[in-house]
C-alpha positions as YAML, in Angstrom:
chain: A
units: angstrom
residues:
- id: 1
  name: MET
  ca: [0.00, 0.00, 0.00]
- id: 2
  name: PHE
  ca: [1.02, 3.61, -0.51]
- id: 3
  name: ASP
  ca: [-0.01, 7.04, 0.76]
- id: 4
  name: VAL
  ca: [1.47, 9.37, -1.85]
- id: 5
  name: ALA
  ca: [1.30, 9.27, -5.62]
- id: 6
  name: ILE
  ca: [4.43, 10.88, -7.11]
- id: 7
  name: VAL
  ca: [3.51, 11.92, -10.64]
- id: 8
  name: ASP
  ca: [6.08, 10.43, -12.99]
- id: 9
  name: LEU
  ca: [6.91, 13.18, -15.49]
- id: 10
  name: LYS
  ca: [10.05, 11.28, -16.60]
- id: 11
  name: THR
  ca: [12.26, 14.07, -15.23]
- id: 12
  name: SER
  ca: [15.67, 13.96, -13.63]
- id: 13
  name: ASN
  ca: [14.96, 14.80, -9.97]
- id: 14
  name: ILE
  ca: [12.60, 11.88, -9.32]
- id: 15
  name: LYS
  ca: [15.28, 9.92, -7.42]
- id: 16
  name: SER
  ca: [15.87, 12.87, -5.10]
- id: 17
  name: VAL
  ca: [12.15, 13.16, -4.35]
- id: 18
  name: ILE
  ca: [11.91, 9.41, -3.72]
- id: 19
  name: GLY
  ca: [14.94, 9.60, -1.43]
- id: 20
  name: ALA
  ca: [13.33, 12.37, 0.63]
- id: 21
  name: CYS
  ca: [10.09, 10.38, 0.94]
- id: 22
  name: GLN
  ca: [12.07, 7.38, 2.12]
- id: 23
  name: LYS
  ca: [13.91, 9.42, 4.75]
- id: 24
  name: VAL
  ca: [10.67, 10.63, 6.34]
- id: 25
  name: LYS
  ca: [9.06, 7.19, 5.85]
- id: 26
  name: LEU
  ca: [6.37, 8.33, 3.43]
- id: 27
  name: LYS
  ca: [4.89, 5.39, 1.55]
- id: 28
  name: TYR
  ca: [4.79, 6.28, -2.14]
- id: 29
  name: ILE
  ca: [4.21, 5.06, -5.66]
- id: 30
  name: LEU
  ca: [5.82, 6.56, -8.75]
- id: 31
  name: THR
  ca: [3.07, 6.60, -11.34]
- id: 32
  name: SER
  ca: [1.51, 8.16, -14.41]
- id: 33
  name: ASN
  ca: [-1.59, 5.98, -14.10]
- id: 34
  name: PRO
  ca: [-4.67, 7.99, -13.03]
- id: 35
  name: ARG
  ca: [-6.13, 4.89, -11.37]
- id: 36
  name: ASN
  ca: [-3.44, 5.18, -8.70]
- id: 37
  name: PHE
  ca: [-4.50, 8.76, -8.01]
- id: 38
  name: LYS
  ca: [-7.86, 7.52, -6.76]
- id: 39
  name: LYS
  ca: [-6.12, 5.23, -4.26]
- id: 40
  name: ALA
  ca: [-3.65, 7.87, -3.04]
- id: 41
  name: LYS
  ca: [-4.15, 10.04, 0.03]
- id: 42
  name: ALA
  ca: [-1.81, 12.74, -1.32]
- id: 43
  name: MET
  ca: [0.10, 13.73, -4.44]
- id: 44
  name: ILE
  ca: [3.53, 15.15, -5.27]
- id: 45
  name: LEU
  ca: [4.11, 16.80, -8.65]
- id: 46
  name: PRO
  ca: [7.87, 17.27, -9.09]
- id: 47
  name: GLY
  ca: [9.63, 18.46, -12.20]
- id: 48
  name: VAL
  ca: [12.84, 19.50, -13.90]
- id: 49
  name: GLY
  ca: [12.45, 20.47, -17.54]
- id: 50
  name: SER
  ca: [10.21, 22.63, -19.66]
- id: 51
  name: PHE
  ca: [6.65, 23.71, -18.93]
- id: 52
  name: LYS
  ca: [5.56, 22.97, -22.49]
- id: 53
  name: SER
  ca: [6.91, 19.41, -22.67]
- id: 54
  name: SER
  ca: [5.52, 18.58, -19.22]
- id: 55
  name: MET
  ca: [2.03, 19.83, -20.07]
- id: 56
  name: ASN
  ca: [2.21, 17.91, -23.35]
- id: 57
  name: PHE
  ca: [3.06, 14.81, -21.33]
- id: 58
  name: LEU
  ca: [0.18, 15.36, -18.89]
- id: 59
  name: ASN
  ca: [-2.24, 15.87, -21.77]
- id: 60
  name: LYS
  ca: [-0.95, 12.84, -23.65]
- id: 61
  name: LYS
  ca: [-1.36, 10.63, -20.58]
- id: 62
  name: LYS
  ca: [-4.78, 12.20, -19.89]
- id: 63
  name: LEU
  ca: [-3.70, 13.27, -16.41]
- id: 64
  name: VAL
  ca: [-4.96, 16.86, -16.39]
- id: 65
  name: SER
  ca: [-8.53, 16.10, -15.28]
- id: 66
  name: PRO
  ca: [-7.45, 13.50, -12.67]
- id: 67
  name: ILE
  ca: [-5.01, 16.01, -11.13]
- id: 68
  name: LYS
  ca: [-7.73, 18.70, -11.01]
- id: 69
  name: ASN
  ca: [-10.16, 16.22, -9.48]
- id: 70
  name: PHE
  ca: [-7.53, 15.34, -6.87]
- id: 71
  name: PHE
  ca: [-7.40, 19.01, -5.91]
- id: 72
  name: LYS
  ca: [-11.19, 19.27, -5.76]
- id: 73
  name: ALA
  ca: [-11.26, 16.25, -3.44]
- id: 74
  name: GLY
  ca: [-9.27, 18.26, -0.90]
- id: 75
  name: LYS
  ca: [-6.35, 15.84, -0.67]
- id: 76
  name: PRO
  ca: [-2.92, 17.33, 0.20]
- id: 77
  name: MET
  ca: [-0.84, 18.19, -2.90]
- id: 78
  name: LEU
  ca: [2.80, 19.28, -3.14]
- id: 79
  name: GLY
  ca: [4.24, 20.90, -6.29]
- id: 80
  name: ILE
  ca: [8.01, 21.32, -6.61]
- id: 81
  name: CYS
  ca: [9.86, 23.76, -8.93]
- id: 82
  name: LEU
  ca: [8.42, 23.11, -12.41]
- id: 83
  name: GLY
  ca: [5.76, 21.08, -10.62]
- id: 84
  name: MET
  ca: [4.80, 24.29, -8.82]
- id: 85
  name: GLN
  ca: [4.57, 26.31, -12.02]
- id: 86
  name: LEU
  ca: [2.33, 23.78, -13.77]
- id: 87
  name: PHE
  ca: [-0.55, 24.60, -11.41]
- id: 88
  name: PHE
  ca: [-0.76, 28.16, -12.75]
- id: 89
  name: LYS
  ca: [-2.67, 29.57, -15.72]
- id: 90
  name: GLU
  ca: [0.05, 29.62, -18.38]
- id: 91
  name: SER
  ca: [3.75, 29.95, -19.13]
- id: 92
  name: SER
  ca: [5.66, 31.82, -21.84]
- id: 93
  name: GLU
  ca: [8.36, 29.11, -22.01]
- id: 94
  name: PHE
  ca: [8.82, 28.02, -25.66]
- id: 95
  name: GLY
  ca: [5.67, 29.93, -26.61]
- id: 96
  name: LYS
  ca: [2.50, 30.43, -24.58]
- id: 97
  name: THR
  ca: [1.36, 27.14, -23.02]
- id: 98
  name: LYS
  ca: [-1.74, 26.60, -20.90]
- id: 99
  name: GLY
  ca: [-1.12, 25.11, -17.46]
- id: 100
  name: LEU
  ca: [-3.41, 23.31, -15.04]
- id: 101
  name: ASP
  ca: [-4.96, 26.71, -14.31]
- id: 102
  name: ILE
  ca: [-5.85, 26.04, -10.68]
- id: 103
  name: ILE
  ca: [-4.35, 29.43, -9.77]
- id: 104
  name: SER
  ca: [-4.86, 32.33, -12.19]
- id: 105
  name: ALA
  ca: [-1.35, 33.73, -12.47]
- id: 106
  name: LYS
  ca: [1.31, 33.49, -15.17]
- id: 107
  name: VAL
  ca: [4.81, 32.07, -15.35]
- id: 108
  name: LYS
  ca: [7.40, 34.41, -16.86]
- id: 109
  name: LYS
  ca: [11.11, 34.36, -17.68]
- id: 110
  name: PHE
  ca: [13.62, 36.30, -15.59]
- id: 111
  name: SER
  ca: [15.02, 39.28, -17.47]
- id: 112
  name: LEU
  ca: [18.67, 40.30, -17.63]
- id: 113
  name: LYS
  ca: [17.37, 43.88, -17.92]
- id: 114
  name: ASN
  ca: [16.26, 43.57, -14.30]
- id: 115
  name: ASN
  ca: [19.73, 42.40, -13.22]
- id: 116
  name: CYS
  ca: [18.45, 38.87, -12.73]
- id: 117
  name: ASN
  ca: [20.63, 35.79, -12.69]
- id: 118
  name: LEU
  ca: [19.57, 33.66, -15.64]
- id: 119
  name: PRO
  ca: [19.17, 30.92, -14.70]
- id: 120
  name: ASN
  ca: [18.72, 31.58, -11.00]
- id: 121
  name: ILE
  ca: [20.90, 28.89, -9.45]
- id: 122
  name: GLY
  ca: [22.01, 28.65, -5.86]
- id: 123
  name: TRP
  ca: [20.95, 29.01, -2.24]
- id: 124
  name: SER
  ca: [18.50, 31.64, -1.06]
- id: 125
  name: THR
  ca: [16.05, 32.36, 1.75]
- id: 126
  name: ILE
  ca: [12.37, 31.92, 0.93]
- id: 127
  name: SER
  ca: [10.99, 34.88, 2.88]
- id: 128
  name: SER
  ca: [11.92, 37.95, 4.87]
- id: 129
  name: LYS
  ca: [9.58, 36.97, 7.71]
- id: 130
  name: LYS
  ca: [10.84, 36.03, 11.16]
- id: 131
  name: LYS
  ca: [8.33, 33.23, 11.53]
- id: 132
  name: PHE
  ca: [6.13, 31.19, 9.18]
- id: 133
  name: ASN
  ca: [2.45, 30.70, 9.89]
- id: 134
  name: ASN
  ca: [1.77, 27.74, 7.65]
- id: 135
  name: PRO
  ca: [1.64, 24.03, 8.56]
- id: 136
  name: ILE
  ca: [3.99, 22.84, 5.82]
- id: 137
  name: LEU
  ca: [6.59, 25.44, 6.87]
- id: 138
  name: LYS
  ca: [6.35, 24.54, 10.55]
- id: 139
  name: ASN
  ca: [9.66, 24.58, 12.49]
- id: 140
  name: ILE
  ca: [11.59, 25.88, 9.47]
- id: 141
  name: ASN
  ca: [14.24, 28.49, 10.22]
- id: 142
  name: THR
  ca: [13.58, 31.59, 8.10]
- id: 143
  name: LYS
  ca: [17.29, 32.44, 8.15]
- id: 144
  name: LYS
  ca: [18.22, 29.16, 6.45]
- id: 145
  name: THR
  ca: [18.65, 28.97, 2.68]
- id: 146
  name: PHE
  ca: [17.10, 26.59, 0.16]
- id: 147
  name: TYR
  ca: [18.31, 25.38, -3.22]
- id: 148
  name: PHE
  ca: [16.91, 27.01, -6.37]
- id: 149
  name: VAL
  ca: [17.51, 26.28, -10.05]
- id: 150
  name: HIS
  ca: [15.09, 27.95, -12.48]
- id: 151
  name: SER
  ca: [14.85, 30.47, -15.30]
- id: 152
  name: TYR
  ca: [11.11, 31.09, -15.02]
- id: 153
  name: TYR
  ca: [9.09, 32.37, -12.08]
- id: 154
  name: VAL
  ca: [5.53, 32.94, -10.93]
- id: 155
  name: GLU
  ca: [4.57, 36.60, -11.14]
- id: 156
  name: LYS
  ca: [2.88, 38.52, -8.33]
- id: 157
  name: PHE
  ca: [-0.88, 37.93, -8.19]
- id: 158
  name: ASN
  ca: [-3.98, 38.57, -6.08]
- id: 159
  name: GLN
  ca: [-3.16, 37.01, -2.72]
- id: 160
  name: LYS
  ca: [-6.51, 37.32, -0.91]
- id: 161
  name: GLU
  ca: [-7.12, 33.55, -0.94]
- id: 162
  name: HIS
  ca: [-3.48, 32.51, -0.89]
- id: 163
  name: THR
  ca: [-0.50, 32.37, 1.45]
- id: 164
  name: VAL
  ca: [2.54, 33.54, -0.52]
- id: 165
  name: GLU
  ca: [6.23, 33.98, 0.29]
- id: 166
  name: PHE
  ca: [8.69, 35.89, -1.90]
- id: 167
  name: SER
  ca: [12.39, 36.06, -2.62]
- id: 168
  name: LYS
  ca: [14.33, 38.30, -4.99]
- id: 169
  name: ASN
  ca: [16.42, 37.73, -8.11]
- id: 170
  name: GLY
  ca: [17.98, 41.02, -9.16]
- id: 171
  name: LYS
  ca: [15.16, 43.57, -9.16]
- id: 172
  name: THR
  ca: [12.46, 40.91, -9.55]
- id: 173
  name: ASN
  ca: [10.37, 39.53, -6.71]
- id: 174
  name: PHE
  ca: [9.25, 35.97, -7.36]
- id: 175
  name: CYS
  ca: [7.03, 33.49, -5.53]
- id: 176
  name: THR
  ca: [8.98, 30.95, -3.52]
- id: 177
  name: PHE
  ca: [5.97, 29.38, -1.78]
- id: 178
  name: VAL
  ca: [2.22, 29.38, -2.40]
- id: 179
  name: ASN
  ca: [-0.51, 27.72, -0.38]
- id: 180
  name: PHE
  ca: [-4.03, 27.64, -1.81]
- id: 181
  name: LYS
  ca: [-6.47, 25.42, 0.08]
- id: 182
  name: ASN
  ca: [-4.97, 21.88, -0.04]
- id: 183
  name: LEU
  ca: [-2.30, 22.87, -2.59]
- id: 184
  name: TYR
  ca: [1.27, 23.55, -1.38]
- id: 185
  name: LEU
  ca: [3.74, 24.84, -3.96]
- id: 186
  name: VAL
  ca: [7.49, 25.48, -3.62]
- id: 187
  name: GLN
  ca: [9.78, 26.96, -6.26]
- id: 188
  name: PHE
  ca: [12.89, 25.62, -4.51]
- id: 189
  name: HIS
  ca: [13.93, 21.96, -4.22]
- id: 190
  name: PRO
  ca: [13.30, 20.82, -0.61]
- id: 191
  name: GLU
  ca: [14.76, 17.38, -1.38]
- id: 192
  name: LYS
  ca: [18.08, 19.09, -2.22]
- id: 193
  name: SER
  ca: [17.97, 21.58, 0.65]
- id: 194
  name: SER
  ca: [19.47, 19.57, 3.50]
- id: 195
  name: THR
  ca: [17.79, 19.27, 6.92]
- id: 196
  name: GLU
  ca: [15.48, 22.27, 6.53]
- id: 197
  name: GLY
  ca: [14.27, 20.96, 3.18]
- id: 198
  name: LEU
  ca: [13.41, 17.57, 4.63]
- id: 199
  name: LYS
  ca: [11.13, 19.34, 7.12]
- id: 200
  name: ILE
  ca: [8.87, 20.16, 4.15]
- id: 201
  name: TYR
  ca: [8.41, 16.43, 3.57]
- id: 202
  name: SER
  ca: [7.92, 15.73, 7.28]
- id: 203
  name: ASN
  ca: [5.32, 18.47, 7.54]
- id: 204
  name: PHE
  ca: [3.63, 17.20, 4.38]
- id: 205
  name: LYS
  ca: [3.39, 13.79, 6.01]
- id: 206
  name: GLU
  ca: [1.67, 15.40, 9.02]
- id: 207
  name: LEU
  ca: [-0.81, 17.12, 6.71]
- id: 208
  name: ILE
  ca: [-1.65, 13.76, 5.14]
- id: 209
  name: ASN
  ca: [-2.21, 12.19, 8.58]
- id: 210
  name: LYS
  ca: [-4.50, 15.06, 9.60]
- id: 211
  name: TRP
  ca: [-6.49, 14.74, 6.38]
- id: 212
  name: VAL
  ca: [-6.94, 11.00, 6.92]
- id: 213
  name: LYS
  ca: [-8.22, 11.58, 10.47]
- id: 214
  name: LYS
  ca: [-10.95, 13.87, 9.08]
- id: 215
  name: LEU
  ca: [-12.35, 11.08, 6.89]
...
């Protein structure tokens, strides 16, 4: 049996995500079969690659509707890096491509005109706050840094229904973390961010246990 369905996008960081799940003893299945989504208590959508090719893959495998239905069911969901961006309206990467459109904001490319690193690679904090007030960020030290590697970012958007944290690349503020209902999205790679990063997975496990208790 498994608790978490890790969506298999055939990307290169899958082993790192699996390793993090194993360290916090999260039972998982790596799958692109929508039938397994129905059995899962939670979902992780990781990703390293292009927005366009990943959405083409999801459409080809007929996974878009099952992922949206998973969200509607209220089950905990974690999106990582590209997996975060896919939940938004659209991206300009390799031409305009429609995303899962669960959150109505766009994904844009960092601009050298704004003194941005392109790509943005390295270690950075995920907020300027002294303390996080979100269950998946529980016990995380705001002074610690997390590992980023990306050329595209989620623009600022209406935050009335969302919890959002920001960091800065050059003159550009970009979303590092977004929580919308049962959806938890991180632009950084928690599985590559040492002890603090593993807390994301531990906290995600707690969210799953709390959701199960409500059933």
